[in-house]
Short mmCIF file of C-alpha atoms in Angstrom, two decimals:
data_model
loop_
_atom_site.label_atom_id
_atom_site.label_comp_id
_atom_site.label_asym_id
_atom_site.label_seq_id
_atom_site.Cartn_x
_atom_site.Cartn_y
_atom_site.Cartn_z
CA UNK A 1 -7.22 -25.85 17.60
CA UNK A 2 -6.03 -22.35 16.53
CA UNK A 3 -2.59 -22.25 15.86
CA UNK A 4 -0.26 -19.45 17.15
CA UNK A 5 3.12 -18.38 15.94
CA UNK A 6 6.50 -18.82 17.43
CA UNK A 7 6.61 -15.36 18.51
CA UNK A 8 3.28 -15.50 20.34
CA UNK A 9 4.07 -18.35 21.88
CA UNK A 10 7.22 -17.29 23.73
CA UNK A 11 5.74 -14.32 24.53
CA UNK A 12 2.55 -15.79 26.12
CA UNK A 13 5.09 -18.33 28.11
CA UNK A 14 6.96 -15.24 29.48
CA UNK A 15 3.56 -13.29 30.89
CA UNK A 16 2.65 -17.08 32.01
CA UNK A 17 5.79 -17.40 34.01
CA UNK A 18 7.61 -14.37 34.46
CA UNK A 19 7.58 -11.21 36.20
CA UNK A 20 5.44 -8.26 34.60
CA UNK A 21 7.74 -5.82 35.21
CA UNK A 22 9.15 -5.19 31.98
CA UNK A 23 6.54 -4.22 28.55
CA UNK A 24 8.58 -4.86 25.95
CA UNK A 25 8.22 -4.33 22.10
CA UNK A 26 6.47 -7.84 20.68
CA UNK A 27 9.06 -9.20 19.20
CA UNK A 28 11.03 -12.42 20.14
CA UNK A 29 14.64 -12.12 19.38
CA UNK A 30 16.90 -15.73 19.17
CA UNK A 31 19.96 -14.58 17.53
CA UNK A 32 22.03 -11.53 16.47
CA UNK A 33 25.64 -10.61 14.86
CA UNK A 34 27.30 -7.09 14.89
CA UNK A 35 24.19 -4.57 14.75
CA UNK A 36 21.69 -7.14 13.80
CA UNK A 37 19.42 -9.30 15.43
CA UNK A 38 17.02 -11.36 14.18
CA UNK A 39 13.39 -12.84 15.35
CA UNK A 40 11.47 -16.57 16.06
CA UNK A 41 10.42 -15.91 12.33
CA UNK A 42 13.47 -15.42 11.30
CA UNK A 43 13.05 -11.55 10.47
CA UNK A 44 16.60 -9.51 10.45
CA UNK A 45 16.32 -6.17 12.61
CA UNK A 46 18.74 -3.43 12.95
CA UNK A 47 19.78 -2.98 17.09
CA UNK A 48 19.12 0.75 17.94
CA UNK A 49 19.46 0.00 21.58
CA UNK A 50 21.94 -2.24 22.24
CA UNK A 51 20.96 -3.53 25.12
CA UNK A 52 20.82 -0.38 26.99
CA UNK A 53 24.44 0.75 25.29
CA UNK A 54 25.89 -3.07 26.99
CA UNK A 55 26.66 -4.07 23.55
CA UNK A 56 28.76 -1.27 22.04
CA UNK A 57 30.99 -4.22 20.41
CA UNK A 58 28.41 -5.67 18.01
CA UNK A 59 26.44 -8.90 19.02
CA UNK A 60 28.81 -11.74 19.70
CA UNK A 61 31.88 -10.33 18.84
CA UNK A 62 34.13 -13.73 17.81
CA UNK A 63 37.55 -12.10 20.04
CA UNK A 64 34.79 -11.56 22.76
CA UNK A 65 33.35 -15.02 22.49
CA UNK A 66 36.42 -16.60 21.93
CA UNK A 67 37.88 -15.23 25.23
CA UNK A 68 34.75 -16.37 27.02
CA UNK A 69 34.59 -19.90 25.60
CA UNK A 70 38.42 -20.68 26.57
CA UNK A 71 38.19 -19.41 29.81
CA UNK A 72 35.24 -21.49 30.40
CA UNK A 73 36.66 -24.69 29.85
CA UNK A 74 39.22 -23.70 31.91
CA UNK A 75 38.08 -22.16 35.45
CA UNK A 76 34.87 -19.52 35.64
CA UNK A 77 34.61 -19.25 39.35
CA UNK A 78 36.71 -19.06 42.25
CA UNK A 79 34.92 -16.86 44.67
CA UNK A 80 37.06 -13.78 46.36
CA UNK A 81 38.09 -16.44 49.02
CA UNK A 82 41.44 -17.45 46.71
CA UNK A 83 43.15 -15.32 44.14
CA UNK A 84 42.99 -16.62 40.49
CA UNK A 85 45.06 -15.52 38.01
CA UNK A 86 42.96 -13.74 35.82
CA UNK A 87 42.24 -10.77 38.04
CA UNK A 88 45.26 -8.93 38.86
CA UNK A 89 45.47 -8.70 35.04
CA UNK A 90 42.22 -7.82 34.44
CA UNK A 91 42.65 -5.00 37.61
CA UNK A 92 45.91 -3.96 36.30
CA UNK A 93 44.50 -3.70 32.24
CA UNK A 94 41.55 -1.58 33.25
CA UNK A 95 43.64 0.85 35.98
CA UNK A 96 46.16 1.62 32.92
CA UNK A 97 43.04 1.69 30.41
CA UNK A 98 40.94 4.54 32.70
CA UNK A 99 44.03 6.08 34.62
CA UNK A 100 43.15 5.07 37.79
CA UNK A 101 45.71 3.23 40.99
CA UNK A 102 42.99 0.45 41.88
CA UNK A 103 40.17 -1.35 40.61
CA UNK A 104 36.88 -3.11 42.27
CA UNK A 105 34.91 -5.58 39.82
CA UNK A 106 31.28 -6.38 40.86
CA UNK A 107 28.27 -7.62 38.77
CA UNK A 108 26.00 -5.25 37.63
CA UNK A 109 25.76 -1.50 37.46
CA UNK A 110 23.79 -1.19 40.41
CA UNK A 111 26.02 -3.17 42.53
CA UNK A 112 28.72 -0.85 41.05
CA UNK A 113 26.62 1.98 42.11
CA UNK A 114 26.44 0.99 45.67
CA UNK A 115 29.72 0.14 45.97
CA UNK A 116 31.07 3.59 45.10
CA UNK A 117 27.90 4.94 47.40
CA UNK A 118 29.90 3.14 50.41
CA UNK A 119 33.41 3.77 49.22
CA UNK A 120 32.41 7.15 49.52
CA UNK A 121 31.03 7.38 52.95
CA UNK A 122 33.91 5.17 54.41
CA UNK A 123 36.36 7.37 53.06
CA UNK A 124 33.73 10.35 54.48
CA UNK A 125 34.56 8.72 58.31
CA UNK A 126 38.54 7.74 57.91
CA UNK A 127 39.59 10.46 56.04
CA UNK A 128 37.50 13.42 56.16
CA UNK A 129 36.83 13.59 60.04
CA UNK A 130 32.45 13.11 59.12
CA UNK A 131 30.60 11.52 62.46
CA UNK A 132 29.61 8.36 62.07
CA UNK A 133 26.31 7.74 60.17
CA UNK A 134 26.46 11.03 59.34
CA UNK A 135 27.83 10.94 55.83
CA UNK A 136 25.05 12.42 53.03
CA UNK A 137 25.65 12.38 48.84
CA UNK A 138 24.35 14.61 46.71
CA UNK A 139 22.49 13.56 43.59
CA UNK A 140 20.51 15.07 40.89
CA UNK A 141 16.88 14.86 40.12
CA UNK A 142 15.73 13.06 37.03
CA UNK A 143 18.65 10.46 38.00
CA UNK A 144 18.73 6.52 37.43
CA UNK A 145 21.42 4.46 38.89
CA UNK A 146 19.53 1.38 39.33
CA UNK A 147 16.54 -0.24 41.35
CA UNK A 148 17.80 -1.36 44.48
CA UNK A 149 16.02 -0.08 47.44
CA UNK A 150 18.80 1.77 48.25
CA UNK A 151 19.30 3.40 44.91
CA UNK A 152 15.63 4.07 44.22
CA UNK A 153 15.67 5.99 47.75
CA UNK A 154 16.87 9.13 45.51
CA UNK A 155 15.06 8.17 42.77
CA UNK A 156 12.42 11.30 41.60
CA UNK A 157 10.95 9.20 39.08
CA UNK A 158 7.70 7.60 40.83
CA UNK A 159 7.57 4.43 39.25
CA UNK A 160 10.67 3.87 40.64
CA UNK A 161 9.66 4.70 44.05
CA UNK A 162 5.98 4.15 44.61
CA UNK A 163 5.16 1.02 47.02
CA UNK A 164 8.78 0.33 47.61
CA UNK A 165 8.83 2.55 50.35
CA UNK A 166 10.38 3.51 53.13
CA UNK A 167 13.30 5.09 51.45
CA UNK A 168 16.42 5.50 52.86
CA UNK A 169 17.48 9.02 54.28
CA UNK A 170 21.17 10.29 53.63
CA UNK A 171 20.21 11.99 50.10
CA UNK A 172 19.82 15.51 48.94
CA UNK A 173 18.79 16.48 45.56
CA UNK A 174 19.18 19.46 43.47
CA UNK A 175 18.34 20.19 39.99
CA UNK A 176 20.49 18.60 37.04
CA UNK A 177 23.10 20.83 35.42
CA UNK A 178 22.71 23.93 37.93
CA UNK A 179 26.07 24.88 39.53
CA UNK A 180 24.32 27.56 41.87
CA UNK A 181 22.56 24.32 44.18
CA UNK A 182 25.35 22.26 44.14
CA UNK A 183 27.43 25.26 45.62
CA UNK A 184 24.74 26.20 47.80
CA UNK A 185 24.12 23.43 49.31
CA UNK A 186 27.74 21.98 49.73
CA UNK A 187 27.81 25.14 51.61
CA UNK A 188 25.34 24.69 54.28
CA UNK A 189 25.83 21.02 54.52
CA UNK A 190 29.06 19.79 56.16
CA UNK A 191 28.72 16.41 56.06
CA UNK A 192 27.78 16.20 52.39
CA UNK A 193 30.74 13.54 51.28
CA UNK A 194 29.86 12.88 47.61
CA UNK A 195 27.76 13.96 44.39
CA UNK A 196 26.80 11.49 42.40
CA UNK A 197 25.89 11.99 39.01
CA UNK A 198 25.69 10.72 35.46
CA UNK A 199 27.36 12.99 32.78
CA UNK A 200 24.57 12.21 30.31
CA UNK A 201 21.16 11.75 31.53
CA UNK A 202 20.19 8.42 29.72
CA UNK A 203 16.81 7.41 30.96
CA UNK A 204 16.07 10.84 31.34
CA UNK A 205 16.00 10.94 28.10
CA UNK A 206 19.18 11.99 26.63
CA UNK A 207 19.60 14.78 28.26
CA UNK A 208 22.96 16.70 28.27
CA UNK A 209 24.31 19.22 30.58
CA UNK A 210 26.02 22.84 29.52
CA UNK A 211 29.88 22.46 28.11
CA UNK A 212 32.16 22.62 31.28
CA UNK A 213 29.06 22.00 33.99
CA UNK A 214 31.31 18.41 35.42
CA UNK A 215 34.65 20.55 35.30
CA UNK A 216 32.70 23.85 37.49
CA UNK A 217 30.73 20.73 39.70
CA UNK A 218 34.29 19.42 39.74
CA UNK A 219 36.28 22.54 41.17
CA UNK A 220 33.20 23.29 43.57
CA UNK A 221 33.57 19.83 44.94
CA UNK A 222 37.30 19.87 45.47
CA UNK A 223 36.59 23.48 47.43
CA UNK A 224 34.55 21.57 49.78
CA UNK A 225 36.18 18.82 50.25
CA UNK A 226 33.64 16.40 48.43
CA UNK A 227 34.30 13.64 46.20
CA UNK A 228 33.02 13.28 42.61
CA UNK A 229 30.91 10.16 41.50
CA UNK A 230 30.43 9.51 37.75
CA UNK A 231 28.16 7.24 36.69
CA UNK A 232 29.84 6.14 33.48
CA UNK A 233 27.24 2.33 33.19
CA UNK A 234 25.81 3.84 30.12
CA UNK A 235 27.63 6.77 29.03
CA UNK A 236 31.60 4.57 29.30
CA UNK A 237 32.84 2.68 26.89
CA UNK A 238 32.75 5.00 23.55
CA UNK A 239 29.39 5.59 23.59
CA UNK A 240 29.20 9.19 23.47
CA UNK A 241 31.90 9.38 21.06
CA UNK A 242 34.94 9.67 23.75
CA UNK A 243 36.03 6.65 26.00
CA UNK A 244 34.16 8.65 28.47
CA UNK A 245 31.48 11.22 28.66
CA UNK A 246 33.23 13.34 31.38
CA UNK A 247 36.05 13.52 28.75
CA UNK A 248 34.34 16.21 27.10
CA UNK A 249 35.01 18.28 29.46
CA UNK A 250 38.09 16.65 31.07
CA UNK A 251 37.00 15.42 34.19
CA UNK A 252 38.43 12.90 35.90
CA UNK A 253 35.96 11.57 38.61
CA UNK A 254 37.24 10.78 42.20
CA UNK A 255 35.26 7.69 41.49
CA UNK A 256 34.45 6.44 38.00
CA UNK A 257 31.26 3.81 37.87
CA UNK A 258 31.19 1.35 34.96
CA UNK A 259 29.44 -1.29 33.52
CA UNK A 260 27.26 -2.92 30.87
CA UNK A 261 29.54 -2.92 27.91
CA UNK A 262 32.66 -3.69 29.95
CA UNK A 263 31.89 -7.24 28.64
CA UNK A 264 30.71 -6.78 25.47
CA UNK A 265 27.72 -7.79 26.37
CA UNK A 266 28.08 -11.07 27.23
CA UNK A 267 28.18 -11.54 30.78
CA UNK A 268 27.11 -9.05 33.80
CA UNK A 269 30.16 -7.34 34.94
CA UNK A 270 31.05 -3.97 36.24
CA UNK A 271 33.72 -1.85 38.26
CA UNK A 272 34.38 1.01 40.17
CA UNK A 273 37.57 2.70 39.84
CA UNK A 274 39.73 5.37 42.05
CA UNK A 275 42.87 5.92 43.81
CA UNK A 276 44.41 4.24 46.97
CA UNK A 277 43.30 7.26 49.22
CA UNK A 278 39.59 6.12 48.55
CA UNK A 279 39.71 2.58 47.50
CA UNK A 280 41.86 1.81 50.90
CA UNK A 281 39.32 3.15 53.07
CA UNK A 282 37.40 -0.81 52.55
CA UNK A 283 39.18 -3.63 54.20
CA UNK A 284 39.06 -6.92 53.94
CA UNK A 285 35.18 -8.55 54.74
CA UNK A 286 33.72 -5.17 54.51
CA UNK A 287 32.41 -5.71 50.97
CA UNK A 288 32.52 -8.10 48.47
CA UNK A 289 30.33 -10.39 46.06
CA UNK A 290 30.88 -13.79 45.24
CA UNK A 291 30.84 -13.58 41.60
CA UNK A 292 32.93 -10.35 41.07
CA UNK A 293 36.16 -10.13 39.58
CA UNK A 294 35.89 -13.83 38.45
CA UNK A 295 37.83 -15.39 35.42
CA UNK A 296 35.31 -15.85 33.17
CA UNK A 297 34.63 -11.99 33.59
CA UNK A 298 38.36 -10.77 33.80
CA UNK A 299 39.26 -12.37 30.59
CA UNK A 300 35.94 -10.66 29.13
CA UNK A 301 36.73 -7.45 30.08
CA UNK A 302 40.04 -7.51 28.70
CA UNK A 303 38.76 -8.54 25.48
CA UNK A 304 36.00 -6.02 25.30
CA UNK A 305 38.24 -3.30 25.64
CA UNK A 306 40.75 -4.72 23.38
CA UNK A 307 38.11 -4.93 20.63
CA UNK A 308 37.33 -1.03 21.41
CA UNK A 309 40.72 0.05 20.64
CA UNK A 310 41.67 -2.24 18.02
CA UNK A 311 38.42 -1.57 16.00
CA UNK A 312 38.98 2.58 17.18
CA UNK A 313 34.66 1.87 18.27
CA UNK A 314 35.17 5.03 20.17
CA UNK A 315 36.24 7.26 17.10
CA UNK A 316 33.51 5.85 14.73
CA UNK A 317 31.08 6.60 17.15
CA UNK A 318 32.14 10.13 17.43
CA UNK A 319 31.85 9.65 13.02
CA UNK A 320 28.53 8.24 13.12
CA UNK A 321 26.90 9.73 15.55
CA UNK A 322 27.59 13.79 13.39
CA UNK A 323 26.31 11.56 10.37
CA UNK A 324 23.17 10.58 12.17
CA UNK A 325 22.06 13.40 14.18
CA UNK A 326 22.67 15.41 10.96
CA UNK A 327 20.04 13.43 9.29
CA UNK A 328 17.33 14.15 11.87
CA UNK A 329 18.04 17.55 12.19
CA UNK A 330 16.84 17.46 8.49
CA UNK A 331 14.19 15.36 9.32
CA UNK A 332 13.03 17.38 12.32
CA UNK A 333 12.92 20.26 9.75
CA UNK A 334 11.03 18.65 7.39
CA UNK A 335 8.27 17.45 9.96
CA UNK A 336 8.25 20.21 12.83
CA UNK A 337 5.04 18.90 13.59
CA UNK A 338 6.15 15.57 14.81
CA UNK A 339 10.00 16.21 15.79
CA UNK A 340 10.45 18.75 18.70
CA UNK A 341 14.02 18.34 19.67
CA UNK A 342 17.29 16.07 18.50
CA UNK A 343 19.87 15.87 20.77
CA UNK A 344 23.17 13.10 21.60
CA UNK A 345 26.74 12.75 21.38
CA UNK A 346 28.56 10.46 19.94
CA UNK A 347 25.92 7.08 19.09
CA UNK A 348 23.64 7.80 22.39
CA UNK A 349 21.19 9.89 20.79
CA UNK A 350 17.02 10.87 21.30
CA UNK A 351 14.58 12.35 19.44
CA UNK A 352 11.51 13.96 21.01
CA UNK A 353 8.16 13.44 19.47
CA UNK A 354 5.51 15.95 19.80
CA UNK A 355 2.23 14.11 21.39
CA UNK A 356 -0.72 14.13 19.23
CA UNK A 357 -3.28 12.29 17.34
CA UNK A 358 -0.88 11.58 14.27
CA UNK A 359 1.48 9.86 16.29
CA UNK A 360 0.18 8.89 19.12
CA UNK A 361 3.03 8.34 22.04
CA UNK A 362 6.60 6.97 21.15
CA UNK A 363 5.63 4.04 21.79
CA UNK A 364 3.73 3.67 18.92
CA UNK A 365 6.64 5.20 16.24
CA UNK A 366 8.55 2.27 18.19
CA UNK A 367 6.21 -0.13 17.00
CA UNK A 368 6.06 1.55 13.62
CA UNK A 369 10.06 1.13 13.47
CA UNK A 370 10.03 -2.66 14.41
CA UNK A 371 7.63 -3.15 11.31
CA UNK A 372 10.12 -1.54 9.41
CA UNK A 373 12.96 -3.38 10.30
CA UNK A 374 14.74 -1.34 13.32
CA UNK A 375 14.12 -1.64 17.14
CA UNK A 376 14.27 0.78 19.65
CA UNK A 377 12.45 1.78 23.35
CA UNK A 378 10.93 4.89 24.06
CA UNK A 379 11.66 6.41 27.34
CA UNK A 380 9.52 8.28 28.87
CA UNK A 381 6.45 9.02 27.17
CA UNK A 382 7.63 10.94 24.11
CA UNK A 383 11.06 10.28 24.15
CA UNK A 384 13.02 7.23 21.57
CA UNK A 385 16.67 6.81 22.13
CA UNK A 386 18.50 5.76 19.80
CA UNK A 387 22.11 3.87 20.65
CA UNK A 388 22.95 1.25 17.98
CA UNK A 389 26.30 -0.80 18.54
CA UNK A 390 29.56 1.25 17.87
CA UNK A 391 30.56 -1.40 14.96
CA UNK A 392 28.02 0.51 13.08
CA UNK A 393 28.90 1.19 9.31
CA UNK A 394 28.36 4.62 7.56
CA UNK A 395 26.12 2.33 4.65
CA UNK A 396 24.17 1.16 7.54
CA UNK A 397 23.51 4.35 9.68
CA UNK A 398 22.54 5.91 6.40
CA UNK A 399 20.38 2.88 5.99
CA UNK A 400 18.93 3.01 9.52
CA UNK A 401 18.28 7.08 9.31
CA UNK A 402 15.96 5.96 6.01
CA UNK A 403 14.10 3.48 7.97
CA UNK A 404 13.30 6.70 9.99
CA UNK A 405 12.32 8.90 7.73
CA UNK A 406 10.48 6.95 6.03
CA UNK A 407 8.24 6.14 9.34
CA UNK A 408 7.94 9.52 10.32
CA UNK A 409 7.30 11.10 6.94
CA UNK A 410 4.42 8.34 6.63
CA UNK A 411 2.62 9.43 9.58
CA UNK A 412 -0.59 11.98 8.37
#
């Protein structure tokens, strides 16, 4: 009987029983700590993903876990249909946190995303005068706020689209960082409410907009009368190197989107934040979700945010992330022929690798890394992001940035 390892094993169970619509990297991870993680075989791997930037705060943070644990025992769900006393704190913590009058906790980032989509268009009908069913956001191309039908309906990626159809209508899009359509076509289109946008293209690749582009699509917005969506799921939370993204510039959205490492983590939760004039436009048993804004959640959220500014995550990412993209800079110019471009702020970084028969797709130098010790997803064909945990050390980043190399200097 041929024998098969752990790793092949759970792996072979998942394509058995699961879905197929995720390909990830072959390995099978069972435990993890700060900015490791380690394997079935018991292999130790640095995180240079994080989850998709949800676990800025290390794996398992103790305060994090702690929080979790005694709420647990305590109450974890109450449903929306009683208050709890976790909540209001929870609402109030993040309002003061983000500068912002009210607070709506949901699940995950797309449910965030559609929440703000309809906050949005109510406030299009109540407050702005728009006719109903009439109410149209503007969003950019290359965009991913999640994979609900209605969020893939503006979707220009086609494997986000393609046999999901029919999409909804209500959508325009315009080119990423290019101030002349957003103006243009606020312009023409009256009943344009919102544009929603993320201030950091993530799955786009990393991409990053001009310096100032969310303060001019800011002031063009306010001229029209439109409100401003950020999409802060991936870029929030320190990644970037600033609590926000949009800080950079010093934006404050109309309606801020956030999620993944609102918890650390640990537990799906995200929020959508804005002012009373907005966030008043939904009464009661016009939205909702029966696990959002429970205890278990509240208590993690205030935790996760804790840890952010008692640890100052957000100022060693900002540290880290000069240290690393300084060291592929020099490794781009000592292998031109494999590194084409090096971009990021703060610890959400990407490197671009040029196509070829030495190094095949990014796929493959993800494969290459996991051998060495570090794991990572490529997105998009020739694209790997980078986006360790924010607890990151200086020792290790320098560490990490060696695994690299070392990978990309050994491909002939």
């Amino acid at each position: 009987m041929e024998i098969i390892s752990a790793t092949q094993a759970a792996i072979e169970k998942e394509k058995k029983y699961g879905a197929h619509n995720y390909s990830p990297l072959p390995v099978v991870l069972t435990s993890g700590k700060g900015v490791n993680v380690w394997d079935e075989e018991g292999n130790k791997y640095y995180d240079f993903l994080s989850a998709y930037s949800a676990v800025n705060q290390g794996h398992c943070h103790p305060s994090i876990i702690e929080a979790m644990i005694n709420q647990a025992k305590t109450l974890t769900l109450t449903s929306r249909a009683f208050y709890n006393d976790k909540l209001g704190p929870a609402e109030e913590y993040i309002c003061r946190y983000f500068g912002y009058e009210k607070s709506l906790f949901m699940n995950s980032g797309a449910e965030a995303v559609e929440t703000a989509i309809k906050l949005a268009r109510k406030w299009a009908y109540k407050k702005k005068g728009l006719t109903p069913g009439s109410a149209a956001i503007v969003v950019v191309d290359g965009n991913f706020h999640g994979r609900t039908t209605g969020l893939i309906s503006f979707s220009t990626d086609p494997m986000s689209t393609d046999g999901f159809g029919p999409m909804m209508p209500g959508y325009h899009i315009i080119p990423y960082n290019d101030l002349a359509s957003l103006e243009n076509t606020l312009a023409q289109r009256p009943e344009i409410c919102a544009f929603l946008l993320e201030p950091i293209q993530g799955e786009a690749g990393v991409l990053i907009p001009d310096d100032g582009y969310l303060t001019a699509a800011h002031d063009i917005c306010k001229k029209y009368n439109v409100k401003l969506i950020i999409d802060e799921i991936q870029t929030g939370i320190g990644r970037t190197g600033k609590r926000l993204a949009s800080d950079y510039d010093g934006v404050k959205a109309d309606i801020l989107i956030l999620g993944k490492a609102l918890s650390g983590g640990v537990l799906p939760v995200s929020a959508v934040l804005c002012d009373d004039d907005i966030m008043l436009c939904i009464q009661p048993g016009e939205h909702g979700s029966t696990f959002g804004g429970n205890p278990l959640a509240a208590v993690v959220t205030i935790a996760s945010l804790e840890v952010m500014e008692r640890e100052a995550l957000t100022d060693n990412s900002f540290a880290m992330g000069e240290i690393f993209r300084a060291r592929m800079q020099a490794l781009k110019e000592k292998r031109p022929d494999l590194i084409s471009a090096v971009r990021g702020k703060g610890l959400l970084n990407a490197i671009d690798i040029i196509p070829g028969e030495k190094t095949g797709t990014a796929y493959n130098v993800c494969l290459a890394l996991m051998k060495k010790g570090l794991l990572s997803k490529p997105t998009h064909q020739h694209t790997i992001r980078f986006s360790p945990p924010l607890v990151i050390t200086e020792e290790e980043i320098h560490i990490c940035c060696d695994i690299i190399g070392d990978v990309i200097m050994s491909i002939k």
